[in-house]
Coordinates of C-alpha atoms in Angstrom, one line a residue:
Chain A
M26 CA -49.3 21.4 22.0
T27 CA -52.2 19.4 20.7
S28 CA -52.2 15.8 21.9
H29 CA -51.3 13.1 19.4
D30 CA -51.6 9.4 19.2
L31 CA -48.6 7.6 17.7
R32 CA -48.6 3.8 17.6
A33 CA -47.3 0.9 15.6
Q34 CA -49.5 -2.0 14.8
N35 CA -48.1 -5.4 13.9
L36 CA -45.1 -3.5 12.4
T37 CA -42.4 -5.3 10.5
L38 CA -39.5 -3.3 9.2
G39 CA -36.3 -4.4 7.5
Y40 CA -33.5 -3.7 5.0
A41 CA -32.7 -5.8 1.9
E42 CA -33.5 -9.5 2.8
T43 CA -33.6 -9.3 6.6
D44 CA -36.4 -8.2 8.8
I45 CA -35.1 -6.2 11.7
V46 CA -38.3 -5.4 13.6
T47 CA -40.9 -8.1 13.5
A48 CA -44.7 -7.8 14.2
L49 CA -44.2 -5.1 16.8
D50 CA -47.0 -3.3 18.6
V51 CA -46.2 -0.2 20.6
E52 CA -47.9 3.0 21.7
I53 CA -45.9 6.1 22.4
P54 CA -47.3 7.9 25.5
D55 CA -48.4 11.4 24.6
G56 CA -46.6 14.3 26.2
R57 CA -44.0 12.1 27.9
I58 CA -40.3 11.2 27.4
T59 CA -40.0 7.7 26.0
V60 CA -36.5 6.1 25.7
I61 CA -35.8 3.0 23.6
V62 CA -32.9 0.9 24.8
G63 CA -31.4 -2.4 23.7
A64 CA -28.2 -4.0 22.6
N65 CA -26.5 -3.1 19.2
A66 CA -28.6 -4.3 16.2
C67 CA -31.7 -5.0 18.3
G68 CA -33.8 -2.8 15.9
K69 CA -34.2 0.3 18.1
S70 CA -33.0 2.8 15.5
T71 CA -34.9 0.9 12.9
L72 CA -38.1 1.2 15.0
L73 CA -37.5 4.9 15.4
R74 CA -37.0 5.4 11.7
G75 CA -40.1 3.4 11.0
L76 CA -42.1 5.6 13.4
A77 CA -40.8 8.7 11.6
R78 CA -41.9 7.4 8.2
L79 CA -38.3 7.0 7.0
L80 CA -38.9 3.3 6.3
R81 CA -41.8 1.7 4.5
P82 CA -43.3 -1.1 6.6
R83 CA -42.9 -4.7 5.3
A84 CA -46.1 -5.4 7.2
G85 CA -48.4 -3.6 9.6
A86 CA -48.5 0.2 10.0
V87 CA -47.5 3.2 11.9
I88 CA -50.6 5.1 12.9
L89 CA -50.5 8.8 13.6
D90 CA -53.8 10.2 15.0
G91 CA -55.8 7.4 13.4
T92 CA -54.2 7.5 9.9
S93 CA -51.4 5.3 8.6
V94 CA -48.4 7.6 8.0
Q95 CA -47.9 5.9 4.7
D96 CA -51.3 7.4 3.6
M97 CA -50.3 10.9 4.7
R98 CA -48.3 13.4 2.7
S99 CA -44.7 13.5 3.8
I100 CA -45.0 17.2 4.5
D101 CA -48.1 16.8 6.7
V102 CA -46.2 14.2 8.8
A103 CA -43.3 16.6 9.0
K104 CA -45.5 19.3 10.5
V105 CA -46.4 17.0 13.5
M106 CA -43.3 14.8 13.9
G107 CA -39.7 15.7 13.7
L108 CA -36.6 13.4 13.7
L109 CA -33.0 14.0 14.4
P110 CA -31.1 11.2 12.6
Q111 CA -28.0 9.6 14.0
S112 CA -25.6 11.2 11.6
P113 CA -27.1 14.3 9.9
V114 CA -24.8 15.9 7.3
A115 CA -23.8 19.5 7.6
P116 CA -23.1 21.0 4.2
D117 CA -19.7 22.7 3.8
G118 CA -19.6 26.3 5.0
I119 CA -23.1 26.5 6.3
S120 CA -23.8 28.9 9.2
V121 CA -25.8 28.0 12.3
G122 CA -28.6 30.4 11.4
D123 CA -28.9 29.0 7.9
L124 CA -28.9 25.3 9.1
V125 CA -31.5 25.9 11.9
G126 CA -33.7 27.8 9.4
R127 CA -33.8 24.7 7.2
G128 CA -36.0 23.1 9.9
R129 CA -38.7 25.4 8.6
Y130 CA -39.0 23.5 5.3
P131 CA -42.4 21.8 6.0
H132 CA -44.0 25.1 6.9
Q133 CA -42.9 26.8 3.7
G134 CA -44.0 26.2 0.1
W135 CA -43.3 27.2 -3.5
F136 CA -45.2 30.4 -2.9
R137 CA -45.1 30.8 0.8
R138 CA -41.4 31.5 1.5
W139 CA -40.0 33.0 4.6
S140 CA -42.3 34.7 7.1
A141 CA -42.2 36.4 10.5
E142 CA -43.5 33.1 12.0
D143 CA -40.4 31.3 10.7
D144 CA -38.1 33.9 12.3
I145 CA -39.9 33.4 15.6
A146 CA -39.6 29.6 15.4
V147 CA -35.9 29.9 14.6
A148 CA -35.3 32.4 17.4
A149 CA -37.1 30.2 19.9
A150 CA -35.1 27.1 18.8
L151 CA -31.8 29.0 19.2
E152 CA -32.9 30.3 22.6
A153 CA -34.0 26.9 23.9
T154 CA -30.7 25.3 22.9
G155 CA -28.5 28.2 24.0
T156 CA -27.1 28.6 20.5
A157 CA -28.3 32.1 19.8
E158 CA -24.8 33.6 20.1
L159 CA -23.5 31.1 17.5
E160 CA -26.0 32.3 14.9
D161 CA -23.4 33.5 12.3
R162 CA -20.8 30.9 13.1
N163 CA -19.8 28.2 10.6
I164 CA -20.9 24.7 11.8
A165 CA -17.4 23.3 11.0
E166 CA -15.9 25.6 13.7
L167 CA -18.1 24.3 16.5
S168 CA -17.3 21.7 19.1
G169 CA -19.2 18.4 19.1
G170 CA -21.5 19.5 21.9
Q171 CA -22.3 22.8 20.3
R172 CA -22.9 21.1 17.0
Q173 CA -25.3 18.6 18.5
R174 CA -27.2 21.4 20.2
V175 CA -27.5 23.2 16.8
W176 CA -28.9 20.0 15.2
V177 CA -31.4 19.8 18.0
A178 CA -32.2 23.5 17.3
M179 CA -32.9 22.6 13.7
A180 CA -35.3 19.9 14.8
L181 CA -37.0 22.3 17.2
A182 CA -37.4 24.9 14.5
Q183 CA -39.5 22.4 12.7
D184 CA -41.9 23.1 15.6
T185 CA -43.5 19.6 15.9
D186 CA -45.4 18.2 18.8
L187 CA -43.5 15.0 18.6
L188 CA -39.7 14.9 18.4
L189 CA -37.7 11.7 17.8
L190 CA -34.0 11.5 18.3
D191 CA -31.7 8.7 17.3
E192 CA -28.8 8.4 19.7
P193 CA -28.3 12.1 20.1
T194 CA -25.6 11.7 22.8
T195 CA -23.3 9.3 20.9
F196 CA -20.5 11.7 20.1
L197 CA -20.8 13.7 23.3
D198 CA -18.8 13.5 26.5
I199 CA -20.7 12.8 29.7
N200 CA -21.1 16.4 30.6
H201 CA -22.7 17.3 27.3
Q202 CA -24.8 14.1 27.4
V203 CA -26.4 15.2 30.6
E204 CA -26.8 18.8 29.3
L205 CA -28.6 17.6 26.2
L206 CA -30.9 15.3 28.1
D207 CA -31.7 18.1 30.5
L208 CA -32.5 20.3 27.6
L209 CA -34.9 17.7 26.1
T210 CA -36.5 17.4 29.6
D211 CA -36.9 21.1 29.7
L212 CA -38.6 21.1 26.4
N213 CA -40.9 18.3 27.4
R214 CA -41.8 19.9 30.7
A215 CA -42.2 23.4 29.3
S216 CA -44.3 22.7 26.3
G217 CA -45.6 19.1 26.7
K218 CA -43.6 18.0 23.6
T219 CA -43.6 14.2 23.2
V220 CA -40.0 13.1 23.0
V221 CA -38.8 9.7 21.9
I222 CA -35.1 9.0 22.2
V223 CA -32.9 6.0 21.3
L224 CA -30.1 5.8 23.9
H225 CA -27.2 3.6 24.6
D226 CA -26.6 4.6 28.2
L227 CA -29.0 2.6 30.4
N228 CA -28.4 4.6 33.5
L229 CA -29.2 7.9 31.8
A230 CA -32.1 6.2 30.0
C231 CA -33.6 5.1 33.4
R232 CA -33.1 8.6 34.8
Y233 CA -34.6 10.6 32.0
A234 CA -37.3 8.3 30.7
D235 CA -40.9 8.5 31.8
H236 CA -41.5 5.4 29.8
I237 CA -38.8 3.0 28.8
I238 CA -38.9 0.4 26.0
A239 CA -36.4 -2.4 26.1
M240 CA -35.9 -4.2 22.8
K241 CA -34.2 -7.5 21.8
K242 CA -34.0 -9.0 18.4
G243 CA -36.7 -6.8 16.9
S244 CA -39.2 -7.2 19.6
I245 CA -40.2 -5.5 22.8
V246 CA -39.0 -7.4 25.9
A247 CA -40.3 -4.9 28.5
E248 CA -41.9 -1.5 28.7
G249 CA -43.2 0.8 31.3
A250 CA -41.8 3.2 34.0
P251 CA -38.1 2.5 34.5
A252 CA -38.5 1.7 38.2
D253 CA -41.1 -1.0 37.3
V254 CA -39.3 -2.4 34.3
I255 CA -35.6 -2.3 34.7
T256 CA -34.5 -5.2 36.9
A257 CA -31.3 -7.3 36.8
E258 CA -33.2 -10.1 35.0
V259 CA -34.4 -7.8 32.3
V260 CA -31.0 -6.2 31.7
T261 CA -29.4 -9.7 31.6
D262 CA -32.0 -10.8 29.1
V263 CA -31.7 -7.7 26.9
F264 CA -28.0 -7.1 27.0
G265 CA -26.7 -10.5 28.1
L266 CA -25.0 -8.7 31.0
A267 CA -24.7 -10.0 34.5
C268 CA -25.3 -7.1 36.7
E269 CA -26.8 -5.6 39.9
V270 CA -29.5 -2.9 39.8
V271 CA -29.3 -0.4 42.6
P272 CA -31.2 2.9 43.2
D273 CA -29.4 5.9 41.5
P274 CA -28.1 8.0 44.5
V275 CA -29.2 11.2 42.8
S276 CA -32.6 10.4 41.2
G277 CA -33.6 7.1 42.9
T278 CA -34.2 5.6 39.5
P279 CA -32.7 2.1 38.7
M280 CA -28.9 2.2 38.2
I281 CA -27.1 -0.7 36.5
V282 CA -23.9 -1.9 38.0
P283 CA -22.2 -4.5 35.7
R284 CA -20.5 -7.5 37.4
G285 CA -17.8 -8.3 34.9
R286 CA -15.4 -11.0 35.7
H287 CA -12.5 -9.3 37.5
H288 CA -13.2 -6.5 39.8
A289 CA -15.7 -7.7 42.4
A290 CA -14.4 -7.1 46.0
P291 CA -14.2 -10.3 48.0
A292 CA -16.8 -9.2 50.5
V293 CA -19.2 -8.4 47.7
V294 CA -18.7 -11.8 46.1
E295 CA -19.6 -13.4 49.4
T296 CA -22.9 -11.6 49.6
L297 CA -23.8 -12.2 46.0
A298 CA -23.0 -15.9 46.2
Chain B
M3 CA -39.7 32.7 27.2
A4 CA -41.2 34.8 24.4
T5 CA -39.8 38.0 25.9
T6 CA -36.2 36.8 25.6
L7 CA -36.4 35.8 21.9
N8 CA -33.9 37.5 19.8
I9 CA -35.9 37.8 16.6
P10 CA -33.9 40.8 15.2
L11 CA -30.7 38.6 15.4
V12 CA -32.3 35.8 13.4
R13 CA -33.9 38.2 10.9
S14 CA -30.7 40.3 10.3
G15 CA -28.6 37.1 10.0
R16 CA -30.9 35.7 7.4
Q17 CA -31.2 39.0 5.5
H18 CA -27.5 39.4 5.6
R19 CA -27.0 36.0 4.0
R20 CA -29.7 36.6 1.5
R21 CA -28.4 40.0 0.5
R22 CA -24.8 38.7 0.2
A23 CA -26.0 35.9 -2.1
A24 CA -28.1 38.2 -4.2
A25 CA -25.4 40.8 -4.5
V26 CA -22.7 38.2 -5.4
T27 CA -25.0 36.6 -7.9
A28 CA -25.8 39.9 -9.5
A29 CA -22.1 40.8 -9.7
L30 CA -21.4 37.4 -11.3
A31 CA -24.1 38.0 -13.9
V32 CA -22.6 41.4 -14.7
V33 CA -19.1 39.9 -15.1
A34 CA -20.4 37.1 -17.2
L35 CA -22.2 39.5 -19.5
C36 CA -19.1 41.7 -19.8
L37 CA -17.1 38.7 -20.8
V38 CA -19.7 37.8 -23.4
V39 CA -19.3 41.4 -24.9
V40 CA -15.5 41.2 -24.7
T41 CA -15.5 37.9 -26.4
M42 CA -17.3 39.5 -29.3
M43 CA -15.1 42.6 -29.3
V44 CA -11.7 41.1 -29.7
G45 CA -10.1 39.0 -32.4
S46 CA -8.3 39.9 -35.6
Y47 CA -10.7 42.7 -36.1
Y48 CA -11.6 45.0 -33.1
V49 CA -15.3 46.0 -32.6
S50 CA -16.2 48.6 -30.0
P51 CA -18.4 47.5 -27.1
V52 CA -21.2 49.8 -28.3
D53 CA -21.1 48.4 -31.8
V54 CA -21.2 44.8 -30.4
I55 CA -24.3 45.6 -28.3
S56 CA -26.1 47.4 -31.1
S57 CA -25.2 44.5 -33.6
V58 CA -26.5 41.9 -31.2
L59 CA -29.7 43.9 -30.6
G60 CA -30.1 44.3 -34.3
I61 CA -29.9 48.1 -34.3
G62 CA -26.4 48.3 -35.7
S63 CA -25.8 50.3 -38.9
D64 CA -22.5 48.8 -40.1
P65 CA -22.9 45.5 -42.1
T66 CA -19.3 44.5 -41.6
N67 CA -19.6 44.8 -37.8
D68 CA -23.0 43.0 -38.0
F69 CA -21.4 40.1 -40.0
I70 CA -18.4 39.8 -37.7
V71 CA -20.4 40.1 -34.4
R72 CA -23.5 38.2 -35.3
D73 CA -22.3 35.5 -37.7
L74 CA -18.7 34.9 -36.5
R75 CA -18.5 35.7 -32.8
L76 CA -22.0 35.5 -31.3
P77 CA -22.1 31.7 -31.6
T78 CA -18.8 31.4 -29.7
A79 CA -19.9 33.9 -27.0
S80 CA -23.3 32.3 -26.5
A81 CA -21.8 28.8 -26.5
G82 CA -19.3 29.9 -23.8
L83 CA -22.2 31.4 -21.8
G84 CA -24.5 28.4 -22.3
V85 CA -21.9 25.7 -21.8
G86 CA -20.5 27.4 -18.7
I87 CA -24.0 27.8 -17.1
A88 CA -24.9 24.2 -17.9
L89 CA -21.6 22.8 -16.5
G90 CA -21.6 25.1 -13.4
M91 CA -25.2 24.2 -12.5
S92 CA -24.9 20.5 -13.1
G93 CA -21.6 20.3 -11.1
F94 CA -23.2 22.1 -8.2
V95 CA -26.2 19.9 -8.1
F96 CA -24.1 16.7 -8.3
Q97 CA -21.8 17.8 -5.6
K98 CA -24.7 18.7 -3.3
L99 CA -26.7 15.6 -4.0
L100 CA -23.8 13.2 -3.4
G101 CA -22.4 15.3 -0.6
N102 CA -18.9 15.1 -2.1
P103 CA -16.8 17.8 -3.7
L104 CA -15.3 15.3 -6.0
A105 CA -18.7 14.2 -7.4
S106 CA -18.9 16.5 -10.4
P107 CA -20.2 15.0 -13.7
D108 CA -16.9 15.5 -15.5
F109 CA -15.1 13.6 -12.8
V110 CA -17.5 10.7 -12.4
G111 CA -17.8 9.7 -16.0
V112 CA -21.0 11.4 -17.2
S113 CA -19.0 13.7 -19.5
S114 CA -16.9 10.8 -20.8
G115 CA -20.1 8.8 -21.5
A116 CA -21.5 11.7 -23.5
S117 CA -18.1 12.1 -25.3
L118 CA -18.0 8.4 -26.2
F119 CA -21.4 8.6 -27.9
A120 CA -20.6 11.9 -29.6
V121 CA -17.3 10.7 -30.9
T122 CA -18.8 7.5 -32.1
S123 CA -21.4 9.4 -34.0
I124 CA -18.8 11.7 -35.5
V125 CA -16.3 9.0 -36.5
I126 CA -18.4 6.0 -37.3
L127 CA -21.8 7.4 -38.2
D128 CA -20.6 10.7 -39.7
A129 CA -23.6 12.2 -38.0
S130 CA -25.4 15.5 -38.5
S131 CA -25.3 18.1 -35.7
T132 CA -28.7 17.2 -34.2
R133 CA -27.6 13.6 -34.1
I134 CA -24.4 14.6 -32.3
S135 CA -26.5 16.4 -29.7
G136 CA -28.8 13.5 -29.4
S137 CA -26.1 10.9 -29.0
A138 CA -24.2 12.9 -26.4
L139 CA -27.4 13.2 -24.5
I140 CA -28.1 9.5 -24.7
G141 CA -24.5 8.8 -23.7
A142 CA -24.8 11.0 -20.6
V143 CA -28.1 9.4 -19.6
L144 CA -26.9 5.8 -20.2
T145 CA -23.6 6.3 -18.4
S146 CA -25.3 7.9 -15.4
F147 CA -27.8 5.0 -15.3
L148 CA -24.9 2.6 -15.4
I149 CA -23.0 4.3 -12.6
Y150 CA -26.2 4.5 -10.5
L151 CA -26.9 0.9 -11.0
L152 CA -23.3 -0.2 -10.1
A153 CA -23.2 2.1 -7.1
W154 CA -26.6 1.1 -5.8
R155 CA -26.6 -0.9 -2.5
G156 CA -30.0 -0.2 -1.1
G157 CA -29.1 3.5 -1.4
I158 CA -26.4 5.7 -2.8
S159 CA -23.3 6.7 -0.9
G160 CA -21.4 9.6 -2.4
Y161 CA -18.1 8.0 -2.0
R162 CA -19.0 4.7 -3.8
F163 CA -20.6 6.7 -6.5
V164 CA -17.4 8.7 -7.1
L165 CA -15.2 5.7 -7.1
I166 CA -17.4 3.8 -9.5
G167 CA -17.8 6.9 -11.6
I168 CA -14.1 7.2 -11.9
A169 CA -13.8 3.6 -13.0
V170 CA -16.6 4.0 -15.5
S171 CA -15.0 7.2 -16.8
Q172 CA -11.7 5.4 -17.4
F173 CA -13.6 2.6 -19.2
M174 CA -15.3 5.1 -21.5
V175 CA -12.0 6.9 -22.2
S176 CA -10.4 3.7 -23.2
I177 CA -13.2 2.9 -25.6
I178 CA -12.9 6.5 -27.0
G179 CA -9.2 5.8 -27.6
Y180 CA -10.1 2.6 -29.5
I181 CA -12.7 4.3 -31.7
V182 CA -10.3 7.2 -32.5
S183 CA -7.6 4.8 -33.4
R184 CA -9.9 3.1 -35.8
A185 CA -10.9 6.3 -37.5
Q186 CA -9.6 7.9 -40.7
I187 CA -6.8 10.4 -40.0
Y188 CA -9.0 13.4 -40.8
E189 CA -11.9 12.2 -38.6
A190 CA -9.5 11.3 -35.9
R191 CA -8.0 14.8 -35.8
E192 CA -11.5 16.3 -35.7
A193 CA -12.4 14.0 -32.9
M194 CA -9.3 14.7 -30.9
A195 CA -9.7 18.4 -31.2
W196 CA -13.3 18.0 -30.1
L197 CA -12.3 15.8 -27.2
V198 CA -10.2 18.6 -25.5
G199 CA -13.3 20.7 -25.6
T200 CA -13.6 24.2 -27.1
V201 CA -16.5 26.6 -27.4
G202 CA -15.4 27.9 -30.8
Q203 CA -16.4 24.7 -32.6
A204 CA -20.0 24.9 -31.7
G205 CA -22.4 23.7 -34.4
A206 CA -25.4 25.9 -34.9
G207 CA -27.9 23.0 -34.3
E208 CA -26.3 21.8 -31.1
L209 CA -26.0 25.4 -29.8
R210 CA -29.6 26.1 -30.5
T211 CA -30.7 22.9 -28.7
L212 CA -28.6 23.8 -25.6
L213 CA -29.9 27.4 -25.4
V214 CA -33.5 26.3 -25.8
A215 CA -33.0 23.6 -23.2
L216 CA -31.4 26.2 -20.8
L217 CA -34.6 28.3 -21.1
V218 CA -36.5 25.4 -19.6
L219 CA -33.9 23.8 -17.4
V220 CA -32.6 26.8 -15.5
P221 CA -36.0 27.8 -14.1
L222 CA -36.6 24.1 -13.3
A223 CA -33.2 23.9 -11.5
L224 CA -34.1 27.0 -9.5
A225 CA -37.4 25.5 -8.5
L226 CA -35.7 22.3 -7.4
E227 CA -33.2 24.3 -5.3
R228 CA -35.6 24.2 -2.3
P229 CA -35.7 20.4 -2.0
L230 CA -31.9 20.3 -2.8
R231 CA -31.3 22.3 0.4
T232 CA -33.0 19.6 2.4
L233 CA -31.3 16.7 0.4
E234 CA -27.8 18.0 1.2
L235 CA -28.5 17.4 4.9
G236 CA -28.7 13.7 4.3
D237 CA -31.6 11.5 3.2
D238 CA -32.9 10.9 6.7
T239 CA -33.0 14.5 7.6
A240 CA -34.6 15.4 4.3
R241 CA -37.3 12.8 4.8
A242 CA -37.9 14.0 8.3
L243 CA -38.4 17.5 7.0
G244 CA -41.1 16.2 4.7
S245 CA -39.0 16.4 1.5
R246 CA -39.9 13.9 -1.2
V247 CA -36.4 12.5 -1.4
E248 CA -36.6 10.1 -4.3
A249 CA -38.7 12.3 -6.6
S250 CA -36.6 15.4 -6.0
R251 CA -33.3 13.6 -6.4
L252 CA -34.4 12.0 -9.7
A253 CA -35.6 15.3 -11.0
L254 CA -32.4 17.1 -10.0
L255 CA -30.2 14.3 -11.5
A256 CA -32.2 14.4 -14.7
V257 CA -31.8 18.1 -15.1
S258 CA -28.1 17.9 -14.5
I259 CA -27.5 15.0 -16.8
V260 CA -29.4 16.6 -19.6
L261 CA -27.4 19.9 -19.1
V262 CA -24.1 17.9 -19.2
G263 CA -25.1 15.9 -22.3
L264 CA -26.1 19.0 -24.2
S265 CA -23.1 21.0 -23.2
V266 CA -20.8 18.2 -24.2
A267 CA -22.5 18.1 -27.6
V268 CA -21.8 21.8 -28.1
A269 CA -18.3 22.2 -26.9
G270 CA -16.9 18.7 -26.1
P271 CA -16.0 17.7 -22.5
I272 CA -14.4 20.9 -21.2
M273 CA -12.8 19.5 -18.0
F274 CA -12.9 20.8 -14.5
V275 CA -15.5 23.6 -15.0
A276 CA -18.2 21.6 -13.3
L277 CA -15.8 20.6 -10.6
I278 CA -14.6 24.0 -9.6
A279 CA -17.6 26.3 -10.3
G280 CA -19.8 25.2 -7.3
P281 CA -17.1 25.5 -4.6
I282 CA -16.0 28.9 -6.0
A283 CA -19.6 30.2 -6.1
Q284 CA -20.2 28.9 -2.5
R285 CA -17.0 30.6 -1.3
L286 CA -18.1 33.9 -2.8
A287 CA -21.8 33.9 -2.1
G288 CA -21.9 32.0 1.2
S289 CA -24.2 29.1 2.0
A290 CA -27.3 31.0 0.8
G291 CA -25.7 31.1 -2.7
G292 CA -27.0 28.5 -5.0
V293 CA -27.3 26.9 -8.3
L294 CA -27.6 30.2 -10.2
A295 CA -24.4 31.6 -8.8
A296 CA -22.6 28.3 -9.6
G297 CA -23.9 28.5 -13.2
L298 CA -22.6 32.1 -13.6
V299 CA -19.2 31.1 -12.2
G300 CA -19.2 28.3 -14.7
A301 CA -19.9 30.8 -17.5
I302 CA -17.2 33.2 -16.3
I303 CA -14.6 30.3 -16.2
V304 CA -15.5 29.1 -19.7
L305 CA -15.6 32.6 -21.3
G306 CA -12.5 33.7 -19.4
A307 CA -10.6 30.5 -20.3
D308 CA -11.7 30.8 -24.0
L309 CA -10.5 34.5 -24.1
V310 CA -7.1 33.4 -22.6
A311 CA -6.9 30.4 -25.0
Q312 CA -7.7 32.5 -28.1
Q313 CA -6.3 35.9 -27.4
V314 CA -3.7 35.9 -24.7
L315 CA -1.6 32.8 -25.5
P316 CA 0.7 33.0 -28.6
T317 CA -1.1 30.3 -30.5
S318 CA -4.9 29.8 -30.1
L319 CA -5.7 26.7 -28.1
P320 CA -8.9 24.8 -27.2
T321 CA -10.7 26.1 -24.1
G322 CA -10.3 22.8 -22.3
V323 CA -6.5 23.2 -22.2
V324 CA -6.8 26.4 -20.2
T325 CA -9.6 25.1 -17.8
G326 CA -7.3 22.0 -17.3
I327 CA -4.4 24.2 -16.3
I328 CA -6.7 26.0 -13.7
G329 CA -8.5 22.9 -12.6
A330 CA -5.7 20.3 -12.1
P331 CA -4.0 22.2 -9.2
Y332 CA -7.4 22.6 -7.6
L333 CA -8.1 18.9 -7.9
L334 CA -4.8 18.1 -6.3
W335 CA -5.5 20.5 -3.4
L336 CA -9.0 19.0 -3.1
L337 CA -7.7 15.5 -2.9
A338 CA -5.2 16.5 -0.3
T339 CA -7.7 18.3 2.0
V340 CA -10.6 15.9 1.5
N341 CA -8.4 13.1 2.7
R342 CA -7.1 15.1 5.6
E343 CA -10.5 16.1 6.8
G344 CA -11.9 12.6 6.2
R345 CA -14.7 14.1 4.1
G346 CA -14.1 11.8 1.2
G347 CA -16.2 9.1 2.7

């Protein structure tokens, strides 16, 4: 992995008439796992899409290694930075091997078609995601967890130093969520790949993030190591949720315990009051 | 990690898919060419396959055969081949671009737009053959533009495109009805026959335009197949892979729309061919099969349907009647399964 510098400067993004992300500055730490959290419609997915050059900035810029991504050719960006969107579309009847192979698009050209290097990258992606035995299976036959691993494999086959994932755990049960986040951690630790993930689950975000970014209404409210950043006040501010933050019994990272209105044990209410 | 990589698995899987697609495409090409020859053999006067081939190649010795094959039957056969390829390819591209098996140009109104303009030029302007080609082409382009404009909401969703396309299609069909009802009885009959779609009526000028266009557009479509394979994964994935989404989509749509317009000018709106060719090709050739296989399936359907319409049935019928009989049950099946699987949206 070569080291990269991805940052946004004064970035404003939006759709139609509304600005979703406003005048945002952020720096993505190289070689780490960054997780972006926030309430629905806070602009976290929009920020991720902006970083990946899927949206043209209204103002400001996304800078990759000193150059605005808008000034780079799309194919050159795609060699350095990959993105797994929230809901990718699997064409009818496509097999796992074929789909993962399509991640090689930016490395091929009109005259440079399939090479041994492409086979190696696809094999490595299948291996890393444990999907090699599914190679000739039809995507439609797979379970949700398997399918998500195949999509991650396609993004891995792209062989980029930066990998951005938009809510990759959304349709997975808790077991597969943990499995996928473990896999992304493996990739980060083994190869130093920079990983940026938009996640809904705050507890998992705190556990897996080296660097967490909390967003509210298109701006960053707090960022840093989860242990430094995620406090009850921040969670209440970002999500409007009254809660306690306790150490995660497994990892020691912050764990959010919502208060709610109904289920607090009388003894606990005493101590909180 | 490198020691455990199963590269042979990846390579053999890829080669297997590629070989299957290549073998199926080659077989489809052979079948299509055989049907072209058979189309020129049969009729009220039988010509042997050898005589057909030598006449077409200009090395025949029998002037009667030469006349029958080259002047009477070659236009129909080449129209069937050209129209089928054009419809099959454009249907495949539309379905892939819009990610919806219902999104074929004959279903979403591109064909009816071309028909409206062609019928208008036949009935009202009494146009020459190049004018008919031209107006069908303009009709296809304008209608597509209209659908695109109406379906655009900061992006194109396949489902909305299909629904608006069906509405536009009905709109065009009702105007066609109005124009035909205003026509003289002779012109109205000509227009009605044309509207069912048949390859036997091809005018020499329209046919030449289509065949020349195919020489340019088929290689172009094949070149655009690479970006198409990223676009069918959704716009975001395609962009993340470095594909130039807007430019590629525009080029692919343009190629398909021109193919539809020119084929409608040649043979009228032969229904269902564009709808069924792509899925059949994909079923036969696998996911590595592409736009060429779809075009060849289209040609086989049109040529086969025309043979059935002209030779098998007791009275000779327009090609579109036979493709309609094949296509309508498929459409019903598609509507049923698409809704069940929730793929319609």
